[in-house]
Amino acid sequence: MNLPIIILFLEAILAYLLVLGVHSIRHRTGLGPFYALLGGLTAIMAWTTDAGIIVEAYGITFMVGSTVFYSSILLGAFVLYVFDGPHSTRIAIFTIAGISVLTPLVAAVLHFHMGLSSELFISSIPEPSLRVNTASVLTTIVDLLFLAIAWEFLGKIKANLNYWVRAYLTLVGVMLVDVFLFNTAAFLGTPQYLDIMQGTLVTRLIISLFAFPFLYAYIRFQNLKEGVSIQNRPVLSILKKVERFRKENKRLKEEIQRRKEAEDREEFLHSLLRHDVRNKSQIVQGYLQLINNAELPDKVKNYIEKAEKANKDGVEIIEKVRKLRKISKEKEIDEMEISSILDQALSEYRAQLKETGIDLEVQTCDCLIKGGPLLEELFSNLVENSIKHSGCDEIKIQSQIEQDECVITVEDDGKGIPDDLKEKVFEKGYKNKDTGGSGLGMFLAKQIVENYDGSIELEDSEQGGARFIVSLKKA
């Protein structure tokens, strides 16, 4: 073996070891030095290629740029992709492509300045070829992308290839792609095209056999040292996933729009239904009152009173359903005075309390709570529950501050609620067997208080009836 070829392969070994060595310390230094090394090797490759530096041995022409520097860049991109993933590889591709473009530009600028000078220079800078350099840049980008795709493809086929076979086939595949693309782009149409293609193909196969042991040893070393599994970096899968995500995102947006339109239609129908039922119920109520004012047998009057009650209960159910729907839509929470809320809630019952002879005692504190207008409905339901279902003579309402909460109690001296029914009271549809009702009042109360991050509890009152304890956050 002649001396030039020995030197050539020693240079290649040093370049391979340098690339793999810098990559191996990336956990301590980061990938910055590795990217810088790839950029430097790219610049040297471009200049040696433009200079036409070759080594001939045994009838084979080895280009120094591709034998030493291109193959070392390829090894670097390979291990970067396998161990560090697509993101890091993209940075490397941009680095290599950027330097590949800048190097001939720098050379062209230097040639321009040298042409302006009359002095003789010790050495000359290789003059760049636009076609060759363009072919080199584009081919390098395609090579690195093909590397990722080939590595993934070979990892997915059913042959279950050993990773060393997979690595070698990927390496050879990239070099074959490079031979065809670079030579076609750079030399197609020239007399030397086929000869260059044949010679480059032979040298690439020799280089792949020479470079592969270094690649295999490094991958195995890193795998044993760090316990890193040789992953399938899914370039194609990522692209497919991105497309799936895009379609799914579009589908979700369309679904959201459909649901919004459906909710708008539903709200319109509910509003129309409430308005229509209210009007009809008022008409029914008017006729029932007219009939009830006439001279009728007691049995008939009893039926009419039951019809009036059923009509009122129907309207009440619709109103409570409307308020339940409102809970899910109410988002704003304001500062409110608890005394003002209780005054508003009690105002509609004072006449009824007086008429039924029920005493009302209210003791409130000056407390600001976090809530909204639905709190008025909460306390209305609690007072209504005592009036309708407890058979009480007195209702007592108190509020006091306890740490970061305002605690309001509504209690009566009625018949109370048995322990086995205390939990059921807040269930949707639960009704008192004796007094009936919509079955929504206490359920609505619980939903309202929880909507404002509060709580409601039920226990026995010292007066003998029921005591509801409402805890709301202080403002």
mmCIF file of N, CA and C in Angstrom, residues 117-229:
data_model
loop_
_atom_site.group_PDB
_atom_site.id
_atom_site.type_symbol
_atom_site.label_atom_id
_atom_site.label_comp_id
_atom_site.label_asym_id
_atom_site.label_seq_id
_atom_site.Cartn_x
_atom_site.Cartn_y
_atom_site.Cartn_z
ATOM 1 N N SER A 117 -5.722 42.882 -6.552
ATOM 2 C CA SER A 117 -4.367 43.165 -6.075
ATOM 3 C C SER A 117 -3.337 42.752 -7.121
ATOM 4 N N SER A 118 -2.255 43.495 -7.171
ATOM 5 C CA SER A 118 -1.168 43.182 -8.107
ATOM 6 C C SER A 118 -0.086 42.339 -7.464
ATOM 7 N N GLU A 119 -0.241 42.076 -6.156
ATOM 8 C CA GLU A 119 0.785 41.323 -5.445
ATOM 9 C C GLU A 119 0.672 39.832 -5.761
ATOM 10 N N LEU A 120 1.778 39.128 -5.606
ATOM 11 C CA LEU A 120 1.791 37.679 -5.765
ATOM 12 C C LEU A 120 1.575 37.028 -4.403
ATOM 13 N N PHE A 121 0.717 36.032 -4.352
ATOM 14 C CA PHE A 121 0.403 35.369 -3.088
ATOM 15 C C PHE A 121 1.133 34.039 -3.007
ATOM 16 N N ILE A 122 1.481 33.666 -1.774
ATOM 17 C CA ILE A 122 2.229 32.426 -1.557
ATOM 18 C C ILE A 122 1.406 31.228 -2.020
ATOM 19 N N SER A 123 0.098 31.236 -1.688
ATOM 20 C CA SER A 123 -0.781 30.130 -2.090
ATOM 21 C C SER A 123 -2.102 30.697 -2.570
ATOM 22 N N SER A 124 -2.812 29.909 -3.329
ATOM 23 C CA SER A 124 -4.095 30.367 -3.865
ATOM 24 C C SER A 124 -5.250 29.658 -3.167
ATOM 25 N N ILE A 125 -6.388 30.298 -3.199
ATOM 26 C CA ILE A 125 -7.619 29.727 -2.638
ATOM 27 C C ILE A 125 -8.393 29.093 -3.779
ATOM 28 N N PRO A 126 -8.869 27.857 -3.607
ATOM 29 C CA PRO A 126 -9.595 27.201 -4.706
ATOM 30 C C PRO A 126 -10.813 28.009 -5.131
ATOM 31 N N GLU A 127 -10.958 28.167 -6.421
ATOM 32 C CA GLU A 127 -12.087 28.937 -6.931
ATOM 33 C C GLU A 127 -13.335 28.053 -6.945
ATOM 34 N N PRO A 128 -14.422 28.515 -6.325
ATOM 35 C CA PRO A 128 -15.613 27.664 -6.208
ATOM 36 C C PRO A 128 -16.360 27.524 -7.526
ATOM 37 N N SER A 129 -16.964 26.347 -7.688
ATOM 38 C CA SER A 129 -17.833 26.101 -8.836
ATOM 39 C C SER A 129 -19.279 26.195 -8.360
ATOM 40 N N LEU A 130 -20.039 27.087 -8.973
ATOM 41 C CA LEU A 130 -21.425 27.292 -8.539
ATOM 42 C C LEU A 130 -22.236 26.008 -8.656
ATOM 43 N N ARG A 131 -22.074 25.301 -9.771
ATOM 44 C CA ARG A 131 -22.851 24.077 -9.985
ATOM 45 C C ARG A 131 -22.465 22.998 -8.982
ATOM 46 N N VAL A 132 -21.171 22.789 -8.796
ATOM 47 C CA VAL A 132 -20.705 21.742 -7.882
ATOM 48 C C VAL A 132 -21.124 22.051 -6.450
ATOM 49 N N ASN A 133 -20.971 23.308 -6.042
ATOM 50 C CA ASN A 133 -21.324 23.661 -4.666
ATOM 51 C C ASN A 133 -22.831 23.602 -4.423
ATOM 52 N N THR A 134 -23.606 24.015 -5.410
ATOM 53 C CA THR A 134 -25.066 23.905 -5.272
ATOM 54 C C THR A 134 -25.477 22.444 -5.155
ATOM 55 N N ALA A 135 -24.879 21.602 -6.012
ATOM 56 C CA ALA A 135 -25.163 20.165 -5.943
ATOM 57 C C ALA A 135 -24.772 19.600 -4.588
ATOM 58 N N SER A 136 -23.646 20.048 -4.056
ATOM 59 C CA SER A 136 -23.170 19.551 -2.761
ATOM 60 C C SER A 136 -24.126 19.920 -1.632
ATOM 61 N N VAL A 137 -24.588 21.179 -1.629
ATOM 62 C CA VAL A 137 -25.498 21.637 -0.566
ATOM 63 C C VAL A 137 -26.802 20.855 -0.597
ATOM 64 N N LEU A 138 -27.419 20.799 -1.777
ATOM 65 C CA LEU A 138 -28.718 20.125 -1.890
ATOM 66 C C LEU A 138 -28.600 18.634 -1.603
ATOM 67 N N THR A 139 -27.539 18.015 -2.108
ATOM 68 C CA THR A 139 -27.353 16.579 -1.890
ATOM 69 C C THR A 139 -27.124 16.268 -0.421
ATOM 70 N N THR A 140 -26.357 17.099 0.253
ATOM 71 C CA THR A 140 -26.095 16.871 1.679
ATOM 72 C C THR A 140 -27.387 16.914 2.485
ATOM 73 N N ILE A 141 -28.244 17.886 2.192
ATOM 74 C CA ILE A 141 -29.527 17.986 2.901
ATOM 75 C C ILE A 141 -30.366 16.740 2.657
ATOM 76 N N VAL A 142 -30.445 16.315 1.382
ATOM 77 C CA VAL A 142 -31.226 15.111 1.048
ATOM 78 C C VAL A 142 -30.626 13.882 1.721
ATOM 79 N N ASP A 143 -29.297 13.788 1.725
ATOM 80 C CA ASP A 143 -28.627 12.644 2.356
ATOM 81 C C ASP A 143 -29.027 12.508 3.821
ATOM 82 N N LEU A 144 -28.993 13.620 4.542
ATOM 83 C CA LEU A 144 -29.272 13.570 5.980
ATOM 84 C C LEU A 144 -30.741 13.254 6.257
ATOM 85 N N LEU A 145 -31.617 13.761 5.407
ATOM 86 C CA LEU A 145 -33.033 13.412 5.555
ATOM 87 C C LEU A 145 -33.258 11.939 5.232
ATOM 88 N N PHE A 146 -32.599 11.466 4.176
ATOM 89 C CA PHE A 146 -32.715 10.055 3.803
ATOM 90 C C PHE A 146 -32.186 9.158 4.910
ATOM 91 N N LEU A 147 -31.126 9.584 5.571
ATOM 92 C CA LEU A 147 -30.565 8.817 6.689
ATOM 93 C C LEU A 147 -31.638 8.538 7.741
ATOM 94 N N ALA A 148 -32.371 9.588 8.117
ATOM 95 C CA ALA A 148 -33.407 9.436 9.145
ATOM 96 C C ALA A 148 -34.520 8.511 8.680
ATOM 97 N N ILE A 149 -34.950 8.698 7.436
ATOM 98 C CA ILE A 149 -36.046 7.877 6.911
ATOM 99 C C ILE A 149 -35.623 6.417 6.772
ATOM 100 N N ALA A 150 -34.411 6.184 6.270
ATOM 101 C CA ALA A 150 -33.923 4.809 6.102
ATOM 102 C C ALA A 150 -33.777 4.113 7.447
ATOM 103 N N TRP A 151 -33.240 4.821 8.445
ATOM 104 C CA TRP A 151 -33.084 4.233 9.786
ATOM 105 C C TRP A 151 -34.436 3.819 10.356
ATOM 106 N N GLU A 152 -35.418 4.657 10.161
ATOM 107 C CA GLU A 152 -36.753 4.313 10.664
ATOM 108 C C GLU A 152 -37.350 3.142 9.896
ATOM 109 N N PHE A 153 -37.272 3.215 8.569
ATOM 110 C CA PHE A 153 -37.865 2.171 7.739
ATOM 111 C C PHE A 153 -37.275 0.806 8.059
ATOM 112 N N LEU A 154 -35.963 0.732 8.167
ATOM 113 C CA LEU A 154 -35.309 -0.548 8.457
ATOM 114 C C LEU A 154 -35.632 -1.036 9.860
ATOM 115 N N GLY A 155 -36.005 -0.125 10.742
ATOM 116 C CA GLY A 155 -36.391 -0.534 12.093
ATOM 117 C C GLY A 155 -37.808 -1.063 12.173
ATOM 118 N N LYS A 156 -38.606 -0.807 11.130
ATOM 119 C CA LYS A 156 -40.010 -1.207 11.172
ATOM 120 C C LYS A 156 -40.332 -2.446 10.345
ATOM 121 N N ILE A 157 -39.451 -2.804 9.437
ATOM 122 C CA ILE A 157 -39.759 -3.957 8.586
ATOM 123 C C ILE A 157 -39.777 -5.234 9.421
ATOM 124 N N LYS A 158 -40.482 -6.228 8.917
ATOM 125 C CA LYS A 158 -40.723 -7.449 9.690
ATOM 126 C C LYS A 158 -39.500 -8.356 9.804
ATOM 127 N N ALA A 159 -38.414 -8.012 9.116
ATOM 128 C CA ALA A 159 -37.231 -8.879 9.139
ATOM 129 C C ALA A 159 -36.515 -8.875 10.483
ATOM 130 N N ASN A 160 -36.861 -7.912 11.369
ATOM 131 C CA ASN A 160 -36.218 -7.802 12.690
ATOM 132 C C ASN A 160 -34.691 -7.794 12.574
ATOM 133 N N LEU A 161 -34.174 -6.840 11.830
ATOM 134 C CA LEU A 161 -32.732 -6.743 11.599
ATOM 135 C C LEU A 161 -31.991 -6.390 12.884
ATOM 136 N N ASN A 162 -30.817 -7.003 13.057
ATOM 137 C CA ASN A 162 -29.938 -6.564 14.138
ATOM 138 C C ASN A 162 -29.536 -5.118 13.878
ATOM 139 N N TYR A 163 -29.281 -4.380 14.963
ATOM 140 C CA TYR A 163 -29.043 -2.955 14.752
ATOM 141 C C TYR A 163 -27.754 -2.696 13.989
ATOM 142 N N TRP A 164 -26.775 -3.634 14.049
ATOM 143 C CA TRP A 164 -25.548 -3.408 13.277
ATOM 144 C C TRP A 164 -25.809 -3.552 11.779
ATOM 145 N N VAL A 165 -26.706 -4.515 11.413
ATOM 146 C CA VAL A 165 -27.093 -4.659 10.004
ATOM 147 C C VAL A 165 -27.883 -3.432 9.561
ATOM 148 N N ARG A 166 -28.775 -3.023 10.429
ATOM 149 C CA ARG A 166 -29.600 -1.853 10.141
ATOM 150 C C ARG A 166 -28.735 -0.603 9.959
ATOM 151 N N ALA A 167 -27.720 -0.448 10.827
ATOM 152 C CA ALA A 167 -26.829 0.714 10.745
ATOM 153 C C ALA A 167 -26.027 0.689 9.447
ATOM 154 N N TYR A 168 -25.505 -0.501 9.083
ATOM 155 C CA TYR A 168 -24.685 -0.584 7.870
ATOM 156 C C TYR A 168 -25.520 -0.322 6.615
ATOM 157 N N LEU A 169 -26.713 -0.923 6.560
ATOM 158 C CA LEU A 169 -27.567 -0.711 5.393
ATOM 159 C C LEU A 169 -27.960 0.756 5.263
ATOM 160 N N THR A 170 -28.197 1.405 6.399
ATOM 161 C CA THR A 170 -28.520 2.835 6.363
ATOM 162 C C THR A 170 -27.347 3.637 5.824
ATOM 163 N N LEU A 171 -26.148 3.321 6.327
ATOM 164 C CA LEU A 171 -24.942 4.031 5.896
ATOM 165 C C LEU A 171 -24.693 3.851 4.401
ATOM 166 N N VAL A 172 -24.776 2.608 3.927
ATOM 167 C CA VAL A 172 -24.568 2.331 2.503
ATOM 168 C C VAL A 172 -25.642 3.024 1.667
ATOM 169 N N GLY A 173 -26.883 2.953 2.146
ATOM 170 C CA GLY A 173 -27.981 3.582 1.410
ATOM 171 C C GLY A 173 -27.777 5.073 1.229
ATOM 172 N N VAL A 174 -27.338 5.740 2.295
ATOM 173 C CA VAL A 174 -27.095 7.184 2.207
ATOM 174 C C VAL A 174 -25.991 7.478 1.205
ATOM 175 N N MET A 175 -24.926 6.690 1.250
ATOM 176 C CA MET A 175 -23.804 6.933 0.335
ATOM 177 C C MET A 175 -24.193 6.682 -1.117
ATOM 178 N N LEU A 176 -25.027 5.680 -1.367
ATOM 179 C CA LEU A 176 -25.475 5.420 -2.733
ATOM 180 C C LEU A 176 -26.363 6.556 -3.241
ATOM 181 N N VAL A 177 -27.240 7.037 -2.368
ATOM 182 C CA VAL A 177 -28.075 8.186 -2.741
ATOM 183 C C VAL A 177 -27.196 9.388 -3.059
ATOM 184 N N ASP A 178 -26.155 9.584 -2.238
ATOM 185 C CA ASP A 178 -25.248 10.711 -2.450
ATOM 186 C C ASP A 178 -24.526 10.590 -3.791
ATOM 187 N N VAL A 179 -24.075 9.380 -4.107
ATOM 188 C CA VAL A 179 -23.368 9.163 -5.378
ATOM 189 C C VAL A 179 -24.251 9.569 -6.551
ATOM 190 N N PHE A 180 -25.467 9.084 -6.567
ATOM 191 C CA PHE A 180 -26.355 9.348 -7.696
ATOM 192 C C PHE A 180 -26.742 10.829 -7.773
ATOM 193 N N LEU A 181 -27.186 11.395 -6.638
ATOM 194 C CA LEU A 181 -27.681 12.772 -6.665
ATOM 195 C C LEU A 181 -26.562 13.781 -6.937
ATOM 196 N N PHE A 182 -25.445 13.641 -6.206
ATOM 197 C CA PHE A 182 -24.377 14.632 -6.358
ATOM 198 C C PHE A 182 -23.780 14.604 -7.764
ATOM 199 N N ASN A 183 -23.443 13.418 -8.229
ATOM 200 C CA ASN A 183 -22.809 13.327 -9.546
ATOM 201 C C ASN A 183 -23.760 13.739 -10.664
ATOM 202 N N THR A 184 -25.034 13.402 -10.506
ATOM 203 C CA THR A 184 -26.008 13.799 -11.525
ATOM 204 C C THR A 184 -26.164 15.311 -11.554
ATOM 205 N N ALA A 185 -26.287 15.904 -10.360
ATOM 206 C CA ALA A 185 -26.473 17.359 -10.300
ATOM 207 C C ALA A 185 -25.220 18.118 -10.715
ATOM 208 N N ALA A 186 -24.040 17.564 -10.388
ATOM 209 C CA ALA A 186 -22.791 18.295 -10.634
ATOM 210 C C ALA A 186 -22.186 18.032 -12.013
ATOM 211 N N PHE A 187 -22.373 16.812 -12.551
ATOM 212 C CA PHE A 187 -21.607 16.449 -13.757
ATOM 213 C C PHE A 187 -22.446 15.911 -14.911
ATOM 214 N N LEU A 188 -23.759 15.803 -14.754
ATOM 215 C CA LEU A 188 -24.583 15.299 -15.849
ATOM 216 C C LEU A 188 -24.419 16.205 -17.076
ATOM 217 N N GLY A 189 -24.193 15.552 -18.222
ATOM 218 C CA GLY A 189 -23.998 16.323 -19.447
ATOM 219 C C GLY A 189 -22.551 16.554 -19.797
ATOM 220 N N THR A 190 -21.650 16.168 -18.882
ATOM 221 C CA THR A 190 -20.212 16.297 -19.166
ATOM 222 C C THR A 190 -19.668 14.961 -19.649
ATOM 223 N N PRO A 191 -18.548 14.946 -20.387
ATOM 224 C CA PRO A 191 -17.983 13.674 -20.886
ATOM 225 C C PRO A 191 -17.547 12.738 -19.765
ATOM 226 N N GLN A 192 -17.190 13.301 -18.611
ATOM 227 C CA GLN A 192 -16.663 12.471 -17.524
ATOM 228 C C GLN A 192 -17.762 11.909 -16.622
ATOM 229 N N TYR A 193 -19.038 12.187 -16.942
ATOM 230 C CA TYR A 193 -20.126 11.860 -16.007
ATOM 231 C C TYR A 193 -20.119 10.396 -15.583
ATOM 232 N N LEU A 194 -20.122 9.464 -16.540
ATOM 233 C CA LEU A 194 -20.196 8.036 -16.207
ATOM 234 C C LEU A 194 -18.933 7.560 -15.494
ATOM 235 N N ASP A 195 -17.785 8.049 -15.921
ATOM 236 C CA ASP A 195 -16.537 7.648 -15.256
ATOM 237 C C ASP A 195 -16.518 8.128 -13.807
ATOM 238 N N ILE A 196 -16.944 9.368 -13.603
ATOM 239 C CA ILE A 196 -16.988 9.910 -12.234
ATOM 240 C C ILE A 196 -17.987 9.119 -11.390
ATOM 241 N N MET A 197 -19.150 8.809 -11.994
ATOM 242 C CA MET A 197 -20.173 8.043 -11.276
ATOM 243 C C MET A 197 -19.627 6.684 -10.858
ATOM 244 N N GLN A 198 -18.956 5.986 -11.782
ATOM 245 C CA GLN A 198 -18.410 4.661 -11.484
ATOM 246 C C GLN A 198 -17.325 4.745 -10.418
ATOM 247 N N GLY A 199 -16.420 5.686 -10.564
ATOM 248 C CA GLY A 199 -15.338 5.816 -9.595
ATOM 249 C C GLY A 199 -15.847 6.192 -8.217
ATOM 250 N N THR A 200 -16.806 7.120 -8.177
ATOM 251 C CA THR A 200 -17.361 7.545 -6.881
ATOM 252 C C THR A 200 -18.099 6.405 -6.203
ATOM 253 N N LEU A 201 -18.804 5.581 -6.993
ATOM 254 C CA LEU A 201 -19.534 4.450 -6.432
ATOM 255 C C LEU A 201 -18.583 3.474 -5.750
ATOM 256 N N VAL A 202 -17.474 3.169 -6.406
ATOM 257 C CA VAL A 202 -16.488 2.245 -5.827
ATOM 258 C C VAL A 202 -15.904 2.820 -4.547
ATOM 259 N N THR A 203 -15.522 4.102 -4.602
ATOM 260 C CA THR A 203 -14.913 4.703 -3.403
ATOM 261 C C THR A 203 -15.905 4.777 -2.246
ATOM 262 N N ARG A 204 -17.188 5.043 -2.552
ATOM 263 C CA ARG A 204 -18.192 5.115 -1.481
ATOM 264 C C ARG A 204 -18.366 3.756 -0.799
ATOM 265 N N LEU A 205 -18.367 2.675 -1.595
ATOM 266 C CA LEU A 205 -18.488 1.341 -1.004
ATOM 267 C C LEU A 205 -17.282 1.026 -0.125
ATOM 268 N N ILE A 206 -16.101 1.414 -0.589
ATOM 269 C CA ILE A 206 -14.890 1.191 0.219
ATOM 270 C C ILE A 206 -14.953 2.009 1.504
ATOM 271 N N ILE A 207 -15.387 3.276 1.366
ATOM 272 C CA ILE A 207 -15.481 4.152 2.544
ATOM 273 C C ILE A 207 -16.491 3.606 3.546
ATOM 274 N N SER A 208 -17.631 3.076 3.029
ATOM 275 C CA SER A 208 -18.653 2.544 3.940
ATOM 276 C C SER A 208 -18.112 1.359 4.734
ATOM 277 N N LEU A 209 -17.343 0.504 4.070
ATOM 278 C CA LEU A 209 -16.739 -0.639 4.773
ATOM 279 C C LEU A 209 -15.704 -0.172 5.794
ATOM 280 N N PHE A 210 -15.002 0.907 5.461
ATOM 281 C CA PHE A 210 -13.965 1.419 6.353
ATOM 282 C C PHE A 210 -14.576 2.170 7.541
ATOM 283 N N ALA A 211 -15.641 2.939 7.278
ATOM 284 C CA ALA A 211 -16.215 3.782 8.332
ATOM 285 C C ALA A 211 -17.149 3.017 9.258
ATOM 286 N N PHE A 212 -17.758 1.943 8.736
ATOM 287 C CA PHE A 212 -18.780 1.263 9.531
ATOM 288 C C PHE A 212 -18.274 0.725 10.868
ATOM 289 N N PRO A 213 -17.083 0.096 10.955
ATOM 290 C CA PRO A 213 -16.628 -0.398 12.263
ATOM 291 C C PRO A 213 -16.575 0.695 13.332
ATOM 292 N N PHE A 214 -16.201 1.899 12.938
ATOM 293 C CA PHE A 214 -16.171 3.004 13.896
ATOM 294 C C PHE A 214 -17.594 3.336 14.373
ATOM 295 N N LEU A 215 -18.525 3.359 13.420
ATOM 296 C CA LEU A 215 -19.917 3.648 13.766
ATOM 297 C C LEU A 215 -20.484 2.567 14.678
ATOM 298 N N TYR A 216 -20.265 1.315 14.317
ATOM 299 C CA TYR A 216 -20.782 0.195 15.107
ATOM 300 C C TYR A 216 -20.205 0.206 16.520
ATOM 301 N N ALA A 217 -18.880 0.388 16.612
ATOM 302 C CA ALA A 217 -18.228 0.378 17.926
ATOM 303 C C ALA A 217 -18.748 1.510 18.798
ATOM 304 N N TYR A 218 -18.963 2.677 18.196
ATOM 305 C CA TYR A 218 -19.420 3.823 18.989
ATOM 306 C C TYR A 218 -20.850 3.611 19.483
ATOM 307 N N ILE A 219 -21.720 3.141 18.594
ATOM 308 C CA ILE A 219 -23.111 2.901 18.999
ATOM 309 C C ILE A 219 -23.165 1.871 20.121
ATOM 310 N N ARG A 220 -22.394 0.815 19.986
ATOM 311 C CA ARG A 220 -22.383 -0.221 21.026
ATOM 312 C C ARG A 220 -21.796 0.323 22.326
ATOM 313 N N PHE A 221 -20.722 1.106 22.218
ATOM 314 C CA PHE A 221 -20.096 1.697 23.405
ATOM 315 C C PHE A 221 -21.079 2.610 24.142
ATOM 316 N N GLN A 222 -21.750 3.464 23.394
ATOM 317 C CA GLN A 222 -22.711 4.383 24.021
ATOM 318 C C GLN A 222 -23.881 3.626 24.635
ATOM 319 N N ASN A 223 -24.283 2.574 23.962
ATOM 320 C CA ASN A 223 -25.409 1.785 24.460
ATOM 321 C C ASN A 223 -25.060 1.102 25.775
ATOM 322 N N LEU A 224 -23.856 0.546 25.868
ATOM 323 C CA LEU A 224 -23.422 -0.126 27.096
ATOM 324 C C LEU A 224 -23.122 0.875 28.200
ATOM 325 N N LYS A 225 -22.516 2.001 27.845
ATOM 326 C CA LYS A 225 -22.106 3.000 28.825
ATOM 327 C C LYS A 225 -23.292 3.705 29.451
ATOM 328 N N GLU A 226 -24.257 4.106 28.630
ATOM 329 C CA GLU A 226 -25.352 4.939 29.121
ATOM 330 C C GLU A 226 -26.666 4.191 29.231
ATOM 331 N N GLY A 227 -26.685 2.945 28.781
ATOM 332 C CA GLY A 227 -27.936 2.203 28.817
ATOM 333 C C GLY A 227 -28.968 2.770 27.865
ATOM 334 N N VAL A 228 -28.481 3.398 26.791
ATOM 335 C CA VAL A 228 -29.386 4.018 25.837
ATOM 336 C C VAL A 228 -29.837 2.979 24.829
ATOM 337 N N SER A 229 -31.130 2.779 24.713
ATOM 338 C CA SER A 229 -31.625 1.846 23.712
ATOM 339 C C SER A 229 -31.585 2.513 22.344
#
